[in-house]
């Protein structure tokens, strides 16, 4: 499904404030802040790392959307104290003590659940409900991208930063995605995937991602 999101615009200049407000650290500073091997600031290296983290990017049929989703993750790593490999080590949530599932295990599970749920809904309800599969997949891949700006690593452990206390990841995720030209329908999923979204009317695609996220989170809550 090669959906056209009606986005001929280049990434908006309006959101370059993020670039100016949070300049990426020098490569040396990043290395001292995070000892993970292979971590580098060059966009091409980060892009390859993002593609390794997220094989599900290939599921997005719209090439322009796929590129913008990948660019959002690259931009998040440019601004984050976390390295790509950290996501295979740190817990997916700080709300569950000693959470046994990693960030990537949880996030990839959410993307797989969301895609299969959307496919089933399209199969049985497709005539009654309009569901854009690319939007679901892109939204699920990006739902927690803002967590890269919410965490900090101290003594090898991830914890919420002061920025994270002020701005939870749905907010920073939308800022990152808009800077990279991600369509509003996908930004809506980032904004509404968590509890904050209870205050807005979610699209069908956002409902799917919200439930996929919570069904793989709530069982960990004691
Ligand atoms: Fe989230």
XYZ file of N, CA and C and ligand atoms in Angstrom:
667
model
N 0.853 -1.185 0.000
C 0.000 0.000 0.000
C 0.889 1.234 0.000
N 0.967 1.890 -1.119
C 1.820 3.058 -1.211
C 1.033 4.317 -0.908
N 0.702 4.524 0.325
C -0.163 5.640 0.669
C 0.558 6.969 0.492
N -0.186 7.942 0.046
C 0.364 9.286 -0.074
C -0.208 10.099 1.070
N 0.650 10.606 1.886
C 0.190 11.326 3.066
C -0.070 12.789 2.782
N 0.016 13.155 1.517
C -0.228 14.538 1.187
C 0.850 15.446 1.736
N 2.057 14.894 1.890
C 3.130 15.687 2.473
C 4.208 15.936 1.445
N 4.059 16.985 0.685
C 5.103 17.325 -0.252
C 6.094 18.280 0.410
N 5.719 18.732 1.632
C 6.581 19.692 2.314
C 7.891 19.057 2.718
N 8.899 19.842 2.741
C 10.146 19.414 3.356
C 9.973 19.573 4.865
N 10.850 18.936 5.656
C 10.740 19.102 7.106
C 10.636 20.573 7.488
N 9.694 20.856 8.372
C 9.366 22.237 8.682
C 10.514 22.981 9.334
N 10.728 24.182 8.898
C 11.740 25.046 9.507
C 11.308 25.460 10.919
N 9.997 25.416 11.165
C 9.491 25.905 12.444
C 10.061 25.121 13.608
N 10.426 23.865 13.366
C 10.810 23.003 14.469
C 12.316 22.860 14.606
N 13.058 23.680 13.872
C 14.505 23.634 14.027
C 14.933 24.209 15.370
N 13.980 24.764 16.138
C 14.315 25.252 17.475
C 14.932 24.141 18.298
N 14.483 22.907 18.027
C 14.991 21.781 18.800
C 16.487 21.626 18.537
N 16.878 21.789 17.284
C 18.281 21.639 16.910
C 19.120 22.700 17.636
N 18.572 23.923 17.687
C 19.335 25.008 18.294
C 19.319 24.909 19.821
N 18.188 24.458 20.355
C 18.066 24.417 21.811
C 18.871 23.279 22.422
N 19.033 22.191 21.679
C 19.713 21.034 22.230
C 20.780 20.564 21.252
N 21.880 21.328 21.107
C 22.896 20.923 20.144
C 23.514 19.587 20.527
N 23.784 18.729 19.525
C 24.413 17.463 19.855
C 25.770 17.689 20.493
N 26.081 16.806 21.436
C 27.381 16.924 22.070
C 28.471 16.526 21.086
N 29.683 16.883 21.429
C 30.798 16.452 20.590
C 30.904 14.936 20.680
N 31.584 14.368 19.707
C 31.740 12.925 19.707
C 32.484 12.465 20.954
N 33.501 13.240 21.351
C 34.286 12.881 22.536
C 33.400 12.882 23.777
N 32.573 13.927 23.879
C 31.707 14.028 25.045
C 30.742 12.855 25.087
N 30.232 12.456 23.919
C 29.306 11.325 23.892
C 30.021 10.057 24.327
N 31.274 9.903 23.877
C 31.988 8.688 24.237
C 32.200 8.608 25.740
N 32.530 9.747 26.352
C 32.763 9.705 27.794
C 31.444 9.544 28.541
N 30.354 10.017 27.955
C 29.061 9.902 28.617
C 28.489 8.509 28.472
N 28.965 7.775 27.487
C 28.383 6.477 27.231
C 29.456 5.573 26.640
N 29.742 4.508 27.360
C 30.879 3.688 26.961
C 30.546 2.637 25.924
N 29.317 2.639 25.403
C 28.942 1.602 24.452
C 29.838 1.656 23.224
N 30.378 0.504 22.805
C 31.262 0.511 21.650
C 30.509 0.823 20.370
N 31.182 1.424 19.435
C 30.590 1.672 18.126
C 29.696 2.889 18.072
N 29.542 3.569 19.160
C 28.659 4.740 19.157
C 29.367 5.897 18.475
N 28.733 6.482 17.511
C 29.349 7.587 16.780
C 28.274 8.571 16.377
N 28.672 9.806 16.157
C 27.697 10.847 15.893
C 27.372 11.002 14.418
N 28.163 10.402 13.525
C 27.930 10.616 12.110
C 26.565 10.075 11.708
N 25.782 10.884 10.955
C 24.433 10.432 10.584
C 24.420 9.100 9.848
N 25.425 8.857 8.980
C 25.389 7.599 8.224
C 25.565 6.401 9.152
N 26.423 6.563 10.175
C 26.636 5.475 11.124
C 25.375 5.270 11.965
N 24.792 6.376 12.406
C 23.560 6.272 13.181
C 22.436 5.667 12.350
N 22.399 6.050 11.077
C 21.332 5.519 10.213
C 21.451 3.995 10.097
N 22.674 3.513 9.920
C 22.866 2.062 9.847
C 22.461 1.396 11.159
N 22.805 2.046 12.266
C 22.435 1.482 13.576
C 20.919 1.445 13.733
N 20.249 2.501 13.286
C 18.786 2.543 13.362
C 18.180 1.435 12.499
N 18.740 1.209 11.327
C 18.204 0.149 10.461
C 18.410 -1.230 11.073
N 19.512 -1.382 11.832
C 19.728 -2.673 12.520
C 18.744 -2.832 13.672
N 18.478 -1.737 14.389
C 17.524 -1.812 15.507
C 16.112 -2.112 15.024
N 15.780 -1.541 13.855
C 14.394 -1.563 13.391
C 14.262 -2.184 11.995
N 14.361 -3.519 11.897
C 14.096 -4.153 10.592
C 12.667 -3.887 10.125
N 11.783 -3.544 11.076
C 10.371 -3.282 10.724
C 10.201 -2.018 9.889
N 11.245 -1.193 9.781
C 11.154 -0.019 8.890
C 10.811 -0.457 7.462
N 11.282 -1.635 7.092
C 11.044 -2.129 5.731
C 9.562 -2.380 5.466
N 8.781 -2.514 6.511
C 7.341 -2.747 6.338
C 6.626 -1.501 5.842
N 7.218 -0.337 6.026
C 6.573 0.903 5.581
C 6.744 1.016 4.068
N 5.641 0.964 3.348
C 5.740 0.927 1.892
C 6.056 2.282 1.278
N 5.548 3.336 1.880
C 5.812 4.689 1.383
C 7.277 5.042 1.708
N 8.101 5.125 0.661
C 9.546 5.304 0.890
C 9.855 6.617 1.595
N 9.084 7.643 1.256
C 9.342 8.946 1.877
C 9.010 8.904 3.372
N 7.909 8.263 3.699
C 7.547 8.116 5.114
C 8.595 7.282 5.842
N 9.026 6.182 5.202
C 10.033 5.321 5.830
C 11.305 6.126 6.139
N 11.724 6.954 5.189
C 12.941 7.754 5.382
C 12.768 8.749 6.527
N 11.574 9.318 6.644
C 11.350 10.315 7.696
C 11.253 9.672 9.072
N 10.702 8.465 9.116
C 10.660 7.736 10.391
C 12.089 7.392 10.831
N 12.908 6.905 9.893
C 14.305 6.585 10.225
C 15.053 7.848 10.638
N 14.811 8.957 9.937
C 15.492 10.220 10.259
C 15.139 10.698 11.664
N 13.918 10.427 12.091
C 13.505 10.831 13.436
C 14.318 10.082 14.493
N 14.529 8.797 14.267
C 15.347 8.026 15.215
C 16.797 8.486 15.195
N 17.301 8.783 14.013
C 18.682 9.295 13.926
C 18.792 10.601 14.704
N 17.824 11.488 14.508
C 17.842 12.785 15.200
C 17.772 12.590 16.717
N 16.962 11.630 17.155
C 16.846 11.369 18.594
C 18.184 10.907 19.169
N 18.891 10.039 18.450
C 20.198 9.590 18.948
C 21.215 10.721 18.947
N 21.097 11.629 17.999
C 22.008 12.778 17.984
C 21.876 13.609 19.255
N 20.684 13.619 19.822
C 20.407 14.470 20.984
C 20.418 13.710 22.305
N 20.545 12.407 22.242
C 20.356 11.564 23.427
C 21.679 11.154 24.060
N 21.678 10.951 25.378
C 22.857 10.351 26.010
C 22.932 8.843 25.752
N 21.878 8.271 25.187
C 21.852 6.830 24.932
C 22.456 6.514 23.563
N 23.105 5.373 23.482
C 23.623 4.847 22.217
C 22.675 3.770 21.710
N 22.711 3.483 20.404
C 21.789 2.460 19.881
C 21.837 1.142 20.646
N 23.031 0.676 20.969
C 23.124 -0.619 21.667
C 22.478 -0.592 23.053
N 22.417 0.603 23.645
C 21.794 0.703 24.976
C 20.345 0.213 24.953
N 19.689 0.368 23.801
C 18.266 0.017 23.741
C 18.043 -1.495 23.814
N 19.109 -2.274 23.599
C 19.006 -3.720 23.771
C 19.366 -4.137 25.192
N 19.577 -3.144 26.052
C 20.013 -3.423 27.426
C 19.106 -2.786 28.472
N 18.688 -1.536 28.234
C 17.917 -0.836 29.269
C 16.469 -1.344 29.292
N 15.798 -1.239 30.448
C 14.394 -1.668 30.515
C 13.496 -0.746 29.697
N 12.370 -1.269 29.251
C 11.488 -0.453 28.406
C 10.699 0.564 29.200
N 10.606 0.347 30.498
C 9.891 1.312 31.335
C 10.611 1.465 32.663
N 10.533 2.656 33.205
C 11.093 2.910 34.534
C 10.020 2.763 35.601
N 8.789 2.477 35.166
C 7.665 2.382 36.107
C 7.547 0.994 36.721
N 8.298 0.014 36.183
C 8.288 -1.348 36.722
C 9.673 -1.623 37.300
N 9.792 -1.806 38.625
C 11.112 -2.074 39.218
C 11.740 -3.336 38.624
N 13.016 -3.243 38.271
C 13.752 -4.385 37.706
C 13.002 -5.025 36.533
N 12.473 -4.208 35.685
C 11.710 -4.704 34.533
C 12.573 -5.663 33.699
N 12.070 -6.896 33.440
C 12.911 -7.897 32.775
C 12.921 -7.798 31.246
N 12.131 -6.908 30.667
C 12.090 -6.785 29.200
C 12.841 -5.520 28.777
N 13.617 -5.657 27.706
C 14.393 -4.504 27.252
C 13.534 -3.568 26.408
N 14.073 -2.391 26.219
C 13.411 -1.376 25.392
C 13.056 -1.948 24.014
N 14.029 -2.536 23.334
C 13.767 -3.000 21.970
C 12.851 -4.216 21.938
N 12.969 -5.119 22.913
C 12.047 -6.275 22.953
C 10.604 -5.771 23.022
N 10.389 -4.817 23.901
C 9.031 -4.312 24.069
C 8.577 -3.536 22.846
N 9.426 -2.631 22.357
C 8.977 -1.752 21.268
C 8.729 -2.537 19.987
N 9.599 -3.504 19.690
C 9.382 -4.306 18.472
C 8.125 -5.168 18.625
N 7.889 -5.675 19.824
C 6.667 -6.457 20.068
C 5.433 -5.601 19.779
N 5.465 -4.356 20.239
C 4.325 -3.461 20.001
C 4.093 -3.265 18.493
N 5.165 -3.089 17.751
C 5.025 -2.880 16.303
C 4.426 -4.127 15.646
N 4.899 -5.304 16.071
C 4.380 -6.548 15.473
C 2.903 -6.750 15.821
N 2.551 -6.497 17.087
C 1.139 -6.633 17.488
C 0.273 -5.648 16.705
N 0.727 -4.409 16.622
C -0.061 -3.370 15.944
C -0.272 -3.720 14.476
N 0.773 -4.204 13.831
C 0.633 -4.543 12.408
C -0.368 -5.686 12.215
N -0.210 -6.744 13.045
C -1.113 -7.893 12.875
C -2.548 -7.520 13.215
N -2.714 -6.700 14.248
C -4.068 -6.260 14.605
C -4.672 -5.443 13.463
N -3.875 -4.544 12.902
C -4.379 -3.711 11.806
C -4.729 -4.566 10.592
N -3.902 -5.552 10.312
C -4.188 -6.428 9.167
C -5.489 -7.204 9.381
N -5.710 -7.676 10.603
C -6.958 -8.397 10.889
C -8.161 -7.470 10.763
N -7.997 -6.247 11.250
C -9.116 -5.303 11.157
C -9.392 -4.931 9.704
N -8.346 -4.806 8.912
C -8.538 -4.512 7.487
C -9.230 -5.695 6.804
N -8.813 -6.924 7.193
C -9.405 -8.119 6.566
C -10.907 -8.215 6.840
N -11.288 -7.982 8.082
C -12.688 -8.209 8.441
C -13.540 -6.942 8.451
N -12.900 -5.805 8.720
C -13.659 -4.563 8.870
C -13.264 -3.509 7.847
N -12.467 -3.922 6.887
C -11.883 -2.958 5.950
C -12.899 -2.146 5.162
N -14.081 -2.734 4.940
C -15.107 -1.982 4.206
C -15.806 -0.976 5.110
N -15.787 -1.246 6.381
C -16.485 -0.371 7.327
C -15.567 0.674 7.946
N -14.267 0.334 8.034
C -13.311 1.240 8.683
C -12.145 1.489 7.744
N -11.733 2.732 7.652
C -10.561 3.056 6.841
C -9.333 2.999 7.756
N -8.406 2.119 7.438
C -7.197 1.959 8.255
C -5.982 2.015 7.346
N -5.054 2.907 7.649
C -3.835 3.032 6.848
C -2.713 2.271 7.550
N -2.288 1.166 6.922
C -1.306 0.290 7.560
C 0.037 0.986 7.732
N 0.458 1.768 6.749
C 1.728 2.502 6.885
C 1.697 3.434 8.094
N 0.564 4.087 8.305
C 0.451 5.009 9.437
C 0.547 4.253 10.757
N -0.094 3.082 10.825
C -0.021 2.261 12.045
C 1.421 1.857 12.325
N 2.106 1.348 11.307
C 3.482 0.846 11.513
C 4.417 2.002 11.876
N 4.305 3.102 11.146
C 5.170 4.259 11.430
C 4.906 4.795 12.834
N 3.640 4.882 13.212
C 3.297 5.384 14.541
C 3.800 4.466 15.638
N 3.711 3.151 15.407
C 4.184 2.203 16.422
C 5.707 2.271 16.558
N 6.397 2.434 15.434
C 7.867 2.524 15.495
C 8.298 3.807 16.209
N 7.513 4.859 16.060
C 7.910 6.163 16.620
C 7.309 6.462 17.995
N 6.398 5.630 18.472
C 5.644 5.991 19.679
C 6.555 6.396 20.839
N 7.655 5.676 21.015
C 8.518 5.938 22.179
C 9.846 6.590 21.801
N 9.943 7.137 20.593
C 11.239 7.728 20.194
C 11.637 8.849 21.154
N 10.652 9.534 21.725
C 10.942 10.620 22.657
C 11.603 10.161 23.942
N 11.525 8.855 24.229
C 12.185 8.357 25.445
C 13.694 8.568 25.385
N 14.223 8.698 24.196
C 15.665 8.950 24.094
C 16.025 10.311 24.684
N 15.041 11.184 24.792
C 15.270 12.485 25.416
C 14.730 12.516 26.848
N 14.130 11.431 27.268
C 13.522 11.369 28.599
C 14.464 10.707 29.601
N 15.343 9.852 29.097
C 16.242 9.108 29.964
C 17.585 9.822 30.101
N 18.281 9.479 31.154
C 19.709 9.745 31.240
C 20.345 8.509 31.852
N 21.637 8.347 31.605
C 22.337 7.177 32.127
C 23.320 7.640 33.188
N 23.139 7.130 34.409
C 24.023 7.473 35.517
C 24.527 6.164 36.129
N 25.859 6.037 36.201
C 26.479 4.811 36.728
C 25.950 3.572 36.010
N 25.764 3.702 34.704
C 25.358 2.559 33.897
C 23.887 2.223 33.960
N 23.112 3.016 34.727
C 21.678 2.729 34.845
C 20.856 3.857 34.252
N 19.789 3.490 33.571
C 18.913 4.502 32.982
C 17.983 5.052 34.051
N 17.784 6.350 34.012
C 16.798 6.959 34.905
C 16.186 8.154 34.192
N 15.087 8.654 34.715
C 14.428 9.793 34.075
C 15.235 11.064 34.333
N 15.445 11.815 33.281
C 16.180 13.069 33.402
C 15.230 14.181 33.832
N 15.806 15.333 34.164
C 14.948 16.463 34.511
C 14.099 16.867 33.310
N 14.684 16.784 32.108
C 13.888 17.096 30.905
C 12.701 16.156 30.813
N 12.936 14.873 31.156
C 11.859 13.900 31.104
C 10.750 14.190 32.093
N 11.132 14.781 33.231
C 10.104 15.151 34.209
C 9.235 16.292 33.677
N 9.880 17.214 32.963
C 9.124 18.339 32.408
C 8.301 17.906 31.187
N 8.926 17.088 30.342
C 8.311 16.727 29.056
C 8.385 15.224 28.868
N 7.262 14.551 29.077
C 7.260 13.105 28.839
C 7.426 12.822 27.348
N 7.744 11.557 27.043
C 8.151 11.232 25.670
C 7.088 11.471 24.589
N 5.784 11.450 24.897
C 4.857 11.801 23.804
C 5.098 13.220 23.269
N 5.517 14.133 24.150
C 5.745 15.520 23.731
C 7.049 15.655 22.946
N 8.137 15.119 23.530
C 9.416 15.229 22.829
C 9.404 14.400 21.554
N 8.670 13.287 21.560
C 8.573 12.470 20.345
C 7.919 13.227 19.207
N 6.855 13.953 19.505
C 6.193 14.754 18.470
C 7.132 15.850 17.954
N 7.872 16.488 18.868
C 8.799 17.544 18.435
C 9.844 16.986 17.481
N 10.410 15.833 17.822
C 11.410 15.209 16.952
C 10.805 14.856 15.592
N 9.633 14.246 15.628
C 9.005 13.782 14.387
C 8.624 14.950 13.472
N 8.121 16.019 14.063
C 7.757 17.174 13.237
C 8.992 17.819 12.632
N 10.074 17.843 13.371
C 11.314 18.386 12.816
C 11.749 17.586 11.587
N 11.435 16.309 11.566
C 11.856 15.435 10.465
C 10.766 15.272 9.412
N 9.701 16.059 9.480
C 8.688 16.060 8.425
C 7.724 14.892 8.464
N 7.580 14.255 9.618
C 6.643 13.123 9.745
C 5.213 13.660 9.685
N 4.327 13.017 8.917
C 2.953 13.509 8.764
C 2.184 13.590 10.087
N 1.214 14.489 10.105
C 0.449 14.723 11.335
C -0.284 13.471 11.812
N -0.765 12.641 10.873
C -1.500 11.433 11.279
C -0.612 10.502 12.092
N 0.688 10.506 11.800
C 1.636 9.684 12.559
C 2.022 10.396 13.855
N 2.219 11.707 13.782
C 2.516 12.480 15.007
C 1.379 12.329 16.013
N 0.158 12.260 15.513
C -0.999 12.068 16.388
C -0.856 10.767 17.185
N -0.368 9.720 16.557
C -0.195 8.443 17.267
C 0.843 8.592 18.371
N 1.954 9.276 18.070
C 2.980 9.503 19.099
C 2.357 10.274 20.269
N 1.608 11.320 19.939
C 1.026 12.188 20.965
C 0.017 11.443 21.827
N -0.733 10.520 21.203
C -1.902 9.937 21.877
C -1.705 8.495 22.321
N -0.491 7.936 22.155
C -0.349 6.499 22.422
C -0.433 6.175 23.914
N -0.068 7.126 24.770
C -0.025 6.866 26.216
C -1.218 7.527 26.919
N -1.111 7.665 28.222
C -2.259 8.158 28.999
C -2.683 9.562 28.581
N -1.724 10.379 28.134
C -2.083 11.736 27.686
C -3.148 11.687 26.591
N -3.112 10.622 25.800
C -4.040 10.488 24.675
C -5.469 10.228 25.103
N -5.671 9.887 26.391
C -7.031 9.679 26.879
C -7.848 10.971 26.806
N -7.146 12.088 26.684
C -7.826 13.383 26.665
C -8.216 13.823 25.254
N -7.796 13.064 24.245
C -8.130 13.454 22.869
C -8.880 12.309 22.185
N -9.499 12.633 21.054
C -10.180 11.588 20.281
C -9.149 10.919 19.376
N -8.817 9.671 19.714
C -7.800 8.964 18.943
C -8.361 8.521 17.594
N -7.504 8.545 16.566
C -7.856 7.937 15.285
C -7.872 6.413 15.445
N -8.407 5.720 14.451
C -8.403 4.249 14.509
C -6.984 3.724 14.605
N -6.081 4.322 13.828
C -4.682 3.877 13.850
C -4.071 4.097 15.241
N -4.415 5.221 15.876
C -3.881 5.497 17.220
C -4.472 4.553 18.264
N -5.736 4.181 18.099
C -6.353 3.213 19.021
C -5.608 1.879 18.945
N -5.279 1.460 17.725
C -4.565 0.181 17.546
C -3.210 0.222 18.256
N -2.443 1.280 18.032
C -1.101 1.365 18.641
C -1.211 1.497 20.159
N -2.170 2.275 20.614
C -2.376 2.443 22.067
C -2.625 1.091 22.724
N -3.505 0.291 22.163
C -3.805 -1.002 22.774
C -2.644 -1.979 22.638
N -1.964 -1.954 21.508
C -0.782 -2.822 21.348
C 0.256 -2.480 22.409
N 0.421 -1.196 22.664
C 1.394 -0.748 23.658
C 0.990 -1.210 25.055
N -0.258 -1.006 25.404
C -0.691 -1.330 26.769
C -0.821 -2.825 27.008
N -1.171 -3.612 25.977
C -1.278 -5.047 26.227
C 0.096 -5.681 26.423
N 1.151 -4.984 26.006
C 2.488 -5.528 26.260
C 3.194 -4.760 27.379
N 2.443 -3.908 28.063
C 2.980 -3.189 29.233
C 2.264 -3.596 30.526
N 0.921 -3.630 30.483
C 0.165 -3.877 31.705
C 0.489 -5.199 32.395
N 0.793 -6.286 31.668
C 1.127 -7.530 32.381
C 2.366 -7.424 33.262
N 3.203 -6.414 33.010
C 4.390 -6.242 33.844
C 4.094 -5.474 35.121
N 2.919 -4.825 35.152
C 2.577 -4.070 36.366
C 2.109 -5.036 37.438
N 2.640 -4.894 38.608
C 2.256 -5.805 39.692
C 0.969 -5.293 40.358
Fe 5.246 5.290 25.491
